[in-house]
Short mmCIF file of C-alpha atoms in Angstrom, two decimals:
data_model
loop_
_atom_site.label_atom_id
_atom_site.label_comp_id
_atom_site.label_asym_id
_atom_site.label_seq_id
_atom_site.Cartn_x
_atom_site.Cartn_y
_atom_site.Cartn_z
CA MET A 3 -5.42 5.31 -9.49
CA LEU A 4 -5.72 7.83 -6.68
CA GLN A 5 -9.16 9.37 -6.58
CA SER A 6 -7.73 12.67 -5.37
CA PHE A 7 -5.99 13.14 -8.75
CA VAL A 8 -9.04 12.45 -10.95
CA PRO A 9 -9.95 16.17 -11.35
CA PHE A 10 -6.84 16.71 -13.47
CA LEU A 11 -7.95 14.30 -16.21
CA ASP A 12 -10.41 15.22 -18.95
CA LYS A 13 -13.61 13.21 -18.55
CA GLU A 14 -13.15 11.14 -21.72
CA ARG A 15 -9.53 10.38 -20.89
CA TYR A 16 -10.47 9.37 -17.35
CA LEU A 17 -12.98 6.90 -18.79
CA THR A 18 -10.20 5.39 -20.89
CA VAL A 19 -8.09 4.97 -17.74
CA CYS A 20 -11.07 3.32 -16.01
CA PHE A 21 -11.49 0.99 -18.99
CA PHE A 22 -7.98 -0.37 -18.49
CA GLU A 23 -8.32 -0.39 -14.69
CA PHE A 24 -11.37 -2.63 -15.06
CA PHE A 25 -9.18 -5.36 -16.57
CA LEU A 26 -6.24 -4.78 -14.21
CA ASN A 27 -8.31 -5.03 -11.01
CA ARG A 28 -10.79 -7.65 -12.19
CA ARG A 29 -11.39 -10.58 -9.84
CA PRO A 30 -11.17 -13.32 -10.92
CA LYS A 31 -8.59 -12.35 -13.53
CA SER A 32 -9.82 -12.49 -17.11
CA THR A 33 -8.58 -10.87 -20.32
CA THR A 34 -12.03 -10.91 -21.95
CA ALA A 35 -15.12 -8.87 -21.03
CA SER A 36 -18.50 -8.33 -22.63
CA PHE A 37 -19.71 -4.93 -23.78
CA SER A 38 -22.53 -5.08 -21.23
CA GLU A 39 -20.06 -5.68 -18.35
CA LEU A 40 -18.01 -2.68 -19.40
CA GLN A 41 -21.08 -0.47 -19.91
CA ASN A 42 -22.33 -1.29 -16.42
CA LYS A 43 -18.94 -0.75 -14.81
CA LEU A 44 -18.20 2.53 -16.58
CA GLU A 45 -21.86 3.66 -16.49
CA ILE A 46 -21.85 4.73 -20.14
CA SER A 47 -23.93 4.16 -23.26
CA SER A 48 -23.03 1.61 -25.97
CA TYR A 49 -22.11 4.50 -28.29
CA LYS A 50 -19.71 5.98 -25.69
CA LEU A 51 -18.22 2.54 -25.04
CA ARG A 52 -17.32 2.16 -28.70
CA GLU A 53 -15.58 5.55 -28.54
CA ILE A 54 -13.63 4.41 -25.47
CA ILE A 55 -12.66 1.13 -27.14
CA SER A 56 -11.43 3.05 -30.18
CA ALA A 57 -9.37 5.39 -27.97
CA ALA A 58 -8.00 2.39 -26.06
CA GLN A 59 -6.97 0.68 -29.31
CA ASN A 60 -5.06 3.78 -30.40
CA LEU A 61 -3.33 3.88 -27.03
CA CYS A 62 -2.37 0.19 -27.27
CA LYS A 63 -0.52 0.99 -30.49
CA LEU A 64 1.77 3.30 -28.51
CA ILE A 65 2.58 0.77 -25.76
CA PRO A 66 4.52 -2.36 -26.83
CA GLU A 67 2.98 -5.76 -26.00
CA LEU A 68 -0.40 -4.23 -25.14
CA LYS A 69 -3.15 -5.53 -27.44
CA LEU A 70 -6.91 -4.94 -27.55
CA ASP A 71 -9.18 -7.02 -29.80
CA PRO A 72 -12.94 -6.40 -30.06
CA SER A 73 -14.92 -9.39 -31.41
CA ALA A 74 -18.12 -9.65 -33.42
CA ASP A 75 -20.03 -11.08 -30.45
CA LYS A 76 -19.71 -7.82 -28.48
CA LYS A 77 -16.71 -8.83 -26.41
CA VAL A 78 -13.24 -7.35 -26.03
CA THR A 79 -9.99 -9.10 -25.17
CA LEU A 80 -7.09 -7.16 -23.63
CA THR A 81 -3.67 -8.80 -23.24
CA GLY A 82 -0.31 -7.58 -21.94
CA LEU A 83 -1.64 -5.19 -19.27
CA ASN A 84 0.31 -4.84 -16.01
CA THR A 85 0.84 -2.12 -13.39
CA LEU A 86 3.73 -0.52 -15.33
CA LYS A 87 1.66 -0.21 -18.50
CA GLN A 88 -1.29 1.08 -16.46
CA LYS A 89 0.90 3.84 -15.05
CA LYS A 90 2.05 4.72 -18.59
CA ILE A 91 -1.62 4.95 -19.62
CA ILE A 92 -2.39 7.30 -16.72
CA LEU A 93 0.58 9.53 -17.54
CA TYR A 94 -0.29 9.63 -21.24
CA GLU A 95 -3.89 10.62 -20.54
CA ALA A 96 -2.84 13.23 -17.97
CA HIS A 97 -0.33 14.90 -20.26
CA HIS A 98 -2.91 15.07 -23.03
CA SER A 99 -5.67 16.40 -20.75
CA LEU A 100 -6.52 20.08 -21.08
CA ARG A 101 -7.52 20.13 -17.42
CA PHE A 102 -4.00 19.14 -16.35
CA LYS A 103 -2.43 21.64 -18.74
CA ILE A 104 -4.69 24.40 -17.37
CA PHE A 105 -3.71 23.50 -13.80
CA ILE A 106 -0.01 23.76 -14.71
CA HIS A 107 -0.57 27.07 -16.49
CA VAL A 108 -2.60 28.61 -13.66
CA THR A 109 -0.36 27.51 -10.80
CA LEU A 110 3.16 27.48 -12.29
CA GLN A 111 3.32 29.13 -15.74
CA PRO A 112 6.57 27.33 -16.61
CA LYS A 113 6.51 28.79 -20.13
CA GLY A 114 5.48 32.25 -19.00
CA TYR A 115 2.43 32.22 -21.28
CA SER A 116 -0.40 34.71 -20.87
CA ASP A 117 -3.93 33.28 -20.87
CA ALA A 118 -4.36 34.39 -24.48
CA LYS A 119 -1.14 32.74 -25.62
CA PHE A 120 -1.98 29.54 -23.70
CA GLN A 121 -5.39 29.40 -25.40
CA GLN A 122 -3.80 29.96 -28.81
CA LYS A 123 -1.11 27.33 -28.15
CA HIS A 124 -3.72 24.65 -27.35
CA GLY A 125 -6.28 25.72 -29.92
CA ILE A 126 -9.11 26.52 -27.53
CA SER A 127 -11.38 29.51 -27.18
CA ARG A 128 -11.45 31.84 -24.22
CA ALA A 129 -14.88 30.44 -23.26
CA THR A 130 -13.60 26.84 -23.37
CA TYR A 131 -10.59 27.80 -21.27
CA PHE A 132 -12.66 29.37 -18.50
CA ARG A 133 -15.27 26.60 -18.64
CA LEU A 134 -12.63 23.89 -18.13
CA LYS A 135 -10.89 25.95 -15.46
CA SER A 136 -14.19 26.30 -13.61
CA LEU A 137 -14.91 22.56 -13.86
CA LEU A 138 -11.45 21.77 -12.55
CA LEU A 139 -11.86 24.05 -9.54
CA ASN A 140 -15.30 22.62 -8.82
CA ASP A 141 -13.88 19.07 -8.73
CA ILE A 142 -11.00 19.88 -6.38
CA SER A 143 -12.14 19.47 -2.77
CA SER A 144 -13.21 22.60 -0.93
CA LYS A 145 -10.68 21.83 1.81
CA VAL A 146 -7.82 21.89 -0.70
CA LYS A 147 -9.09 25.10 -2.33
CA ASN A 148 -9.49 26.86 1.01
CA ASN A 149 -6.01 25.84 2.13
CA MET A 150 -4.49 26.94 -1.16
CA ALA A 151 -6.24 30.30 -0.91
CA SER A 152 -4.93 30.89 2.62
CA SER A 153 -1.40 29.49 2.40
CA GLU A 154 1.35 29.68 -0.19
CA ALA A 155 3.25 26.89 1.61
CA TYR A 156 0.23 24.59 1.33
CA SER A 157 -0.20 25.53 -2.33
CA ARG A 158 3.38 24.61 -3.11
CA TYR A 159 3.14 21.29 -1.33
CA TYR A 160 -0.15 20.42 -3.04
CA ILE A 161 1.14 21.38 -6.50
CA TYR A 162 4.23 19.27 -5.83
CA ARG A 163 2.06 16.23 -5.04
CA VAL A 164 0.10 16.63 -8.28
CA ILE A 165 3.03 17.12 -10.67
CA TYR A 166 5.06 14.40 -8.95
CA TYR A 167 2.25 11.87 -9.30
CA PHE A 168 1.92 12.65 -13.00
CA SER A 169 5.74 12.78 -13.58
CA TYR A 170 5.28 16.19 -15.21
CA LEU A 171 8.99 17.05 -15.54
CA ASP A 172 9.65 13.93 -17.63
CA PHE A 173 7.55 15.42 -20.41
CA ILE A 174 8.84 18.98 -20.74
CA GLU A 175 11.85 20.58 -22.38
CA ASP A 176 14.96 21.56 -20.42
CA ASP A 177 14.54 25.29 -21.06
CA SER A 178 12.22 25.77 -18.09
CA GLY A 179 14.75 26.26 -15.29
CA LYS A 180 15.37 22.57 -14.55
CA LYS A 181 19.16 22.88 -14.94
CA GLU A 182 19.32 25.86 -12.58
CA VAL A 183 17.19 24.03 -10.02
CA VAL A 184 19.32 20.88 -10.26
CA THR A 185 22.45 22.97 -9.63
CA GLY A 186 20.83 24.41 -6.48
CA ILE A 187 19.68 20.99 -5.28
CA ASN A 188 23.15 19.52 -5.74
CA HIS A 189 24.69 22.34 -3.72
CA ILE A 190 22.19 21.91 -0.87
CA THR A 191 22.63 18.11 -0.97
CA ARG A 192 26.37 18.53 -0.41
CA LEU A 193 25.80 21.19 2.23
CA LEU A 194 23.43 18.98 4.25
CA LYS A 195 25.51 15.85 3.56
CA LEU A 196 22.50 14.00 2.17
CA SER A 197 22.72 10.70 0.30
CA PRO A 198 19.48 10.68 -1.68
CA THR A 199 18.26 7.63 -3.58
CA ASN A 200 17.05 7.88 -7.17
CA ILE A 201 13.46 8.43 -5.99
CA GLN A 202 14.55 11.04 -3.43
CA HIS A 203 16.50 12.91 -6.14
CA LYS A 204 13.29 13.06 -8.16
CA GLN A 205 11.28 14.26 -5.14
CA HIS A 206 13.84 16.99 -4.43
CA LEU A 207 13.68 18.20 -8.03
CA TYR A 208 9.87 18.34 -8.13
CA PHE A 209 9.59 20.03 -4.75
CA ALA A 210 12.27 22.62 -5.54
CA ILE A 211 11.06 23.47 -9.03
CA VAL A 212 7.59 24.30 -7.70
CA SER A 213 9.15 26.93 -5.43
CA TYR A 214 11.36 28.13 -8.29
CA TRP A 215 8.40 28.65 -10.63
CA ARG A 216 6.13 30.11 -7.94
CA ASN A 217 8.82 32.63 -7.01
CA LYS A 218 9.33 33.47 -10.66
CA ILE A 219 5.67 34.44 -11.18
CA GLY A 220 5.57 36.53 -8.01
CA TYR A 221 4.17 34.28 -5.27
CA ARG A 222 5.90 34.65 -1.90
CA MET A 223 5.53 32.84 1.41
CA SER A 224 4.50 35.03 4.34
CA VAL A 225 4.46 34.84 8.12
CA ASP A 226 1.14 32.96 7.87
CA ASP A 227 2.93 30.10 6.13
CA GLU A 228 5.23 29.49 9.06
CA LYS A 229 2.57 27.28 10.67
CA TYR A 230 3.62 24.65 8.11
CA TYR A 231 7.31 24.66 9.10
CA ALA A 232 9.06 22.66 11.76
CA THR A 233 10.92 24.96 14.16
CA LEU A 234 14.70 24.68 13.69
CA LYS A 235 17.66 26.26 15.41
CA GLU A 236 19.99 28.29 13.22
CA THR A 237 22.98 25.96 13.10
CA PRO A 238 26.04 26.88 11.00
CA THR A 239 24.82 24.53 8.24
CA ILE A 240 21.33 26.04 8.18
CA LYS A 241 22.84 29.53 8.18
CA ARG A 242 24.92 28.66 5.09
CA MET A 243 21.80 27.30 3.40
CA ASN A 244 19.98 30.58 4.14
CA GLU A 245 22.87 32.54 2.64
CA TYR A 246 22.93 30.40 -0.50
CA LEU A 247 19.18 30.71 -1.11
CA ASN A 248 19.29 34.44 -0.39
CA LYS A 249 22.04 34.88 -2.99
CA PHE A 250 20.61 32.76 -5.80
CA TRP A 251 16.88 32.17 -5.21
CA ALA A 252 15.22 34.46 -2.71
CA SER A 253 14.52 38.18 -2.93
CA SER A 254 15.27 38.90 0.75
CA GLU A 255 16.83 37.36 3.85
CA ILE A 256 13.45 36.59 5.43
CA SER A 257 12.27 34.99 2.18
CA ALA A 258 15.40 32.82 2.17
CA GLN A 259 14.78 31.75 5.77
CA ARG A 260 11.23 30.71 4.93
CA MET A 261 12.40 28.74 1.91
CA THR A 262 15.09 27.05 4.02
CA ASN A 263 12.59 26.06 6.69
CA PHE A 264 10.14 24.89 4.03
CA PHE A 265 12.76 22.70 2.31
CA LEU A 266 14.05 21.31 5.60
CA THR A 267 10.50 20.51 6.74
CA PHE A 268 10.00 18.61 3.48
CA LEU A 269 13.19 16.60 4.11
CA LEU A 270 12.09 15.94 7.68
CA ASN A 271 8.70 14.76 6.48
CA ASN A 272 10.45 12.37 4.05
CA LYS A 273 12.64 11.06 6.90
CA GLU A 274 15.82 12.17 5.12
CA PHE A 275 17.40 13.96 8.08
CA ASP A 276 20.46 12.24 9.45
CA THR A 277 19.96 11.61 13.18
CA ASN A 278 22.76 14.09 13.93
CA MET A 279 20.81 16.77 12.09
CA LEU A 280 17.65 16.01 14.07
CA THR A 281 19.25 17.79 17.01
CA ALA A 282 18.60 21.06 15.15
CA LEU A 283 14.87 20.62 15.87
CA GLN A 284 13.63 22.92 18.59
CA ASP A 285 11.65 20.22 20.46
CA TYR A 286 13.95 17.28 19.76
CA THR A 287 13.80 16.19 23.44
CA LEU A 288 10.16 15.21 22.82
CA VAL A 289 11.23 12.92 19.98
CA LYS A 290 13.90 11.30 22.16
CA LYS A 291 11.39 10.82 24.99
CA LEU A 292 8.87 9.04 22.75
CA THR A 293 11.55 6.87 21.12
CA SER A 294 12.95 5.82 24.50
CA GLU A 295 9.48 4.80 25.69
CA GLN A 296 8.96 2.75 22.52
CA ILE A 297 12.31 0.99 22.95
CA VAL A 298 11.21 -0.04 26.46
CA ILE A 299 7.97 -1.46 25.01
CA ILE A 300 9.93 -3.44 22.42
CA HIS A 301 12.30 -4.73 25.12
CA GLN A 302 9.37 -5.87 27.26
CA SER A 303 7.75 -7.56 24.26
CA LEU A 304 10.86 -9.47 23.14
CA GLY A 305 12.32 -10.29 26.54
CA LYS A 306 15.66 -12.08 26.28
CA ASN A 307 15.40 -12.02 22.48
CA PHE A 308 15.87 -8.23 22.58
CA SER A 309 19.60 -8.94 22.29
CA GLN A 310 19.05 -10.11 18.69
CA ILE A 311 18.38 -6.59 17.40
CA SER A 312 20.77 -3.80 16.39
CA LEU A 313 19.66 -1.21 18.94
CA ARG A 314 21.35 1.75 17.23
CA SER A 315 19.79 1.04 13.83
CA LEU A 316 16.32 0.51 15.32
CA THR A 317 16.58 3.64 17.46
CA ASN A 318 17.70 5.79 14.51
CA LYS A 319 14.76 4.66 12.38
CA LEU A 320 12.27 5.35 15.18
CA LEU A 321 13.81 8.79 15.77
CA LYS A 322 13.31 9.71 12.10
CA ILE A 323 9.71 8.47 12.12
CA ASN A 324 8.87 10.21 15.39
CA ALA A 325 10.52 13.50 14.35
CA LYS A 326 7.69 14.01 11.84
CA MET A 327 5.36 14.88 14.74
CA LEU A 328 7.30 18.17 15.05
CA VAL A 329 5.96 19.25 11.66
CA PRO A 330 3.04 21.46 12.81
CA VAL A 331 0.59 19.95 10.29
CA TYR A 332 0.24 16.51 8.77
CA LEU A 333 1.66 16.50 5.25
CA GLU A 334 0.09 13.63 3.38
CA PRO A 335 2.42 11.59 1.14
CA SER A 336 1.57 11.20 -2.54
CA TYR A 337 0.68 7.54 -2.46
CA SER A 338 -2.50 5.58 -1.89
CA ARG A 339 -3.56 5.08 1.69
CA MET A 340 -3.53 1.41 2.64
CA LYS A 341 -6.60 1.26 4.86
CA ASP A 342 -6.96 -2.53 4.90
CA ARG A 343 -4.48 -3.93 7.42
CA GLY A 344 -6.09 -7.39 7.50
CA PHE A 345 -3.21 -9.21 5.80
CA TYR A 346 -0.67 -8.13 8.42
CA GLU A 347 -3.12 -8.45 11.31
CA ASN A 348 -3.81 -12.09 10.36
CA SER A 349 -0.39 -13.22 9.17
CA TYR A 350 1.93 -11.43 11.61
CA LEU A 351 -0.09 -11.13 14.78
CA SER A 352 2.85 -10.54 17.14
CA ILE A 353 4.35 -7.86 14.89
CA ALA A 354 0.96 -6.19 14.36
CA GLN A 355 0.36 -6.14 18.11
CA LEU A 356 3.75 -4.57 18.79
CA THR A 357 3.04 -2.01 16.05
CA LYS A 358 -0.18 -1.02 17.80
CA GLN A 359 1.66 -0.64 21.09
CA LEU A 360 4.12 1.78 19.48
CA LEU A 361 1.20 3.70 17.98
CA GLN A 362 -0.56 3.86 21.32
CA CYS A 363 2.61 5.21 22.89
CA ARG A 364 2.64 7.98 20.27
CA SER A 365 -1.08 8.68 20.82
CA ASN A 366 -0.55 8.95 24.58
CA LEU A 367 2.04 11.71 24.16
CA ALA A 368 -0.19 14.60 25.16
CA SER A 369 2.33 17.30 24.24
CA ALA A 370 2.57 16.10 20.62
CA ARG A 371 0.33 17.11 17.75
CA PRO A 372 -2.76 14.87 17.67
CA MET A 373 -3.13 12.40 14.80
CA GLY A 374 -5.96 12.13 12.31
CA GLU A 375 -7.05 8.90 10.63
CA ASN A 376 -4.77 9.24 7.60
CA GLU A 377 -1.69 9.99 9.67
CA TYR A 378 -2.52 7.10 12.00
CA THR A 379 -2.57 4.76 8.99
CA GLN A 380 0.70 6.10 7.62
CA LEU A 381 2.37 5.84 11.02
CA TYR A 382 1.07 2.29 11.45
CA TYR A 383 2.91 1.18 8.32
CA SER A 384 6.04 3.16 9.21
CA TYR A 385 6.31 1.32 12.53
CA LEU A 386 5.25 -2.02 11.02
CA PHE A 387 7.86 -1.99 8.26
CA THR A 388 10.53 -0.80 10.69
CA ILE A 389 9.81 -3.80 12.91
CA PHE A 390 9.99 -6.11 9.89
CA SER A 391 13.33 -4.69 8.75
CA GLU A 392 15.01 -4.16 12.12
CA ILE A 393 13.79 -7.01 14.35
CA PRO A 394 14.61 -10.58 13.26
CA ALA A 395 11.54 -12.80 12.97
CA THR A 396 13.25 -15.23 15.34
CA ALA A 397 13.05 -12.63 18.13
CA PHE A 398 9.29 -13.23 18.40
CA SER A 399 7.99 -16.13 20.46
CA ASP A 400 5.41 -17.36 17.93
CA GLN A 401 7.94 -19.41 15.96
CA VAL A 402 6.58 -22.40 14.04
CA ARG A 403 8.79 -25.49 13.82
CA ILE A 404 8.56 -27.54 10.63
CA ALA A 405 10.18 -30.93 10.02
CA VAL A 406 10.79 -31.81 6.36
CA ASP A 407 11.39 -35.42 5.34
CA PHE A 408 10.70 -36.91 1.89
CA SER A 409 11.42 -40.40 0.63
CA GLN A 410 12.68 -39.04 -2.73
CA GLY A 411 16.07 -38.43 -1.07
CA MET A 412 18.11 -35.67 0.55
CA GLU A 413 18.38 -33.61 -2.64
CA TYR A 414 14.61 -33.33 -2.93
CA THR A 415 14.22 -32.72 0.82
CA ASP A 416 16.81 -29.92 0.64
CA TYR A 417 14.91 -28.43 -2.31
CA ILE A 418 11.69 -28.30 -0.25
CA LYS A 419 13.59 -26.73 2.65
CA LYS A 420 14.89 -24.09 0.26
CA LYS A 421 11.32 -23.37 -0.85
CA LEU A 422 10.35 -22.84 2.79
CA GLU A 423 13.02 -20.15 3.17
CA GLU A 424 10.70 -17.93 1.11
CA MET A 425 8.46 -17.87 4.20
CA ALA A 426 11.21 -16.72 6.57
CA LEU A 427 9.25 -13.61 7.59
CA LEU A 428 6.61 -15.90 9.07
CA ASN A 429 9.19 -16.92 11.71
CA ILE A 430 9.65 -20.60 10.93
CA GLN A 431 12.35 -23.00 12.06
CA ILE A 432 13.26 -26.04 9.98
CA ASP A 433 13.79 -29.10 12.23
CA LYS A 434 16.22 -31.74 11.01
CA PHE A 435 14.29 -34.46 12.81
CA VAL A 436 10.70 -34.87 13.91
CA SER A 437 10.22 -34.32 17.65
CA PRO A 438 7.34 -33.59 20.05
CA LYS A 439 8.19 -29.88 19.61
CA THR A 440 7.60 -30.04 15.85
CA ASP A 441 4.47 -28.11 14.92
CA ILE A 442 4.15 -29.21 11.28
CA TYR A 443 5.50 -32.38 9.67
CA LEU A 444 5.94 -31.96 5.91
CA THR A 445 6.40 -35.24 4.03
CA ASN A 446 5.11 -37.47 1.24
CA ASN A 447 4.10 -40.32 3.59
CA TYR A 448 1.40 -40.22 6.24
CA ASP A 449 2.69 -40.95 9.76
CA PRO A 450 -0.16 -41.83 12.18
CA SER A 451 2.17 -41.57 15.18
CA PHE A 452 2.69 -37.83 14.70
CA LYS A 453 0.07 -35.96 16.73
CA ASN A 454 0.49 -32.36 15.53
CA TYR A 455 -0.23 -30.94 12.06
CA GLN A 456 0.88 -33.04 9.11
CA VAL A 457 1.07 -32.01 5.44
CA VAL A 458 1.49 -34.61 2.70
CA TRP A 459 2.87 -33.61 -0.70
CA ASP A 460 3.10 -36.55 -3.10
CA HIS A 461 4.34 -34.32 -5.93
CA PRO A 462 6.54 -31.20 -6.23
CA PRO A 463 4.55 -28.37 -4.63
CA LEU A 464 2.34 -26.20 -6.81
CA THR A 465 1.43 -22.60 -5.99
CA LYS A 466 -1.80 -23.72 -4.29
CA ASP A 467 0.19 -26.14 -2.09
CA ILE A 468 2.51 -23.34 -0.95
CA VAL A 469 -0.51 -21.09 -0.26
CA ASN A 470 -2.21 -23.81 1.80
CA LEU A 471 0.97 -24.43 3.80
CA ARG A 472 1.33 -20.70 4.44
CA GLN A 473 -2.24 -20.57 5.74
CA LEU A 474 -1.51 -23.47 8.10
CA ILE A 475 1.64 -21.76 9.39
CA VAL A 476 -0.36 -18.57 10.08
CA LYS A 477 -3.00 -20.65 11.88
CA VAL A 478 -0.36 -22.29 14.13
CA LYS A 479 1.33 -18.91 14.76
CA ASN A 480 -1.92 -17.31 15.83
CA VAL A 481 -2.73 -20.18 18.20
CA LYS A 482 0.72 -19.81 19.75
CA HIS A 483 0.33 -16.05 20.00
CA LYS A 484 -3.02 -16.44 21.76
CA THR A 485 -1.60 -19.01 24.16
CA ILE A 486 1.35 -16.77 25.04
CA THR A 487 -0.94 -13.74 25.49
CA ASP A 488 -3.34 -15.71 27.69
CA ASN A 489 -0.48 -17.00 29.85
CA LEU A 490 0.87 -13.47 30.32
CA SER A 491 -2.61 -12.24 31.27
CA ASN A 492 -2.99 -15.04 33.82
CA GLU A 493 0.43 -14.28 35.31
CA ALA A 494 -0.51 -10.62 35.62
CA ALA A 495 -3.79 -11.54 37.30
CA ASP A 496 -2.01 -13.78 39.83
#
């Protein structure tokens, strides 16, 4: 789970989450572990481990197909665990953690409880309440606490990230303003002509209800919060949104304007703006300039194969990604940062190289907000996945040609070809006949006359056979990529 959300779990409940995570992330995979392994991993005593195992058994009873069996020889076997069940475990432990409940009470007060009523509701003393509150604050990073103390906009965004990660609204009654907020969201969605997905609907609800509850308990955004907003022109649509929020949500016109800019910045950060709406951004010309430069880079990289892409679709996606640089601060998304890019760097060398060129183009834009490490990583994947989805693999020059020919007959040969289609993203071409241009010859009979790579499968391919073939394809691709790069370097030198 995300380390940044650990402070919101009670210590014992966090240990239970870690117990299950041990099995989920274990390499090599095994459903059985010894007590000593678990003690060492969780850094707890044998007595505490038995408590954790007991708690885990009780939790397994609540989740179908999840089973935990301790044995007499001090081993435990866990079956049925997967990422969905692990998420259910995290949510269960969060919603039963006093720390999380205190955070909700302190920051949002959805039930309008006083401290005394909250303590009575949860059966804790005043001393316990303040002790847990103090521990929670101590565990939240000083950077987060300082930002929350100085900015209401930051506070709202941070609270949104926490309650969204823990799916808080799925576990509360409907008498807390949800219906009113949904009505407002639906109106704004129609006004802005948005077409949100199921996930985006959920994000809108969580983001909006934080502002609804914060307003309700008296917190207001000020002029100091405007450093978190993108600067937008007052178009007729934005003016109507201001008027709506002023009438139903905000206490004044200036408060409505701040809420409008805050909501629109959130949508911009989520890349939900239609490209026509991007023109409302004050510095949109900067976004167009960067995108145009990146399109030139892509054209130079693909050469004549540039004609294979849908230029409008690619441009629109890059515009939405690049528009995020007009948000004055980096707003971190609520998912784990994928620091290790090795898989893509090794398997899709041409795509990874083009991704880095687009990133460098963004970094070179002196008039844009500089990027930190986390934003660089997020932007890397935004560009990478855009290239994957918008540029056909065949547009890259590192294509690997594979001839498939098996003596079992055409039906079997066609079956193997169909299996190879699963590797289409690796940019492969299936040759009907073996030729000198064939890179890999896949067959069940060895042919000494073929001089390139040959793979012999004398039985229907198993998972390990597919993995080995994939590794060979990547090897051939990388050799081709290096050859092409070296040739271009030599031409430039000449």
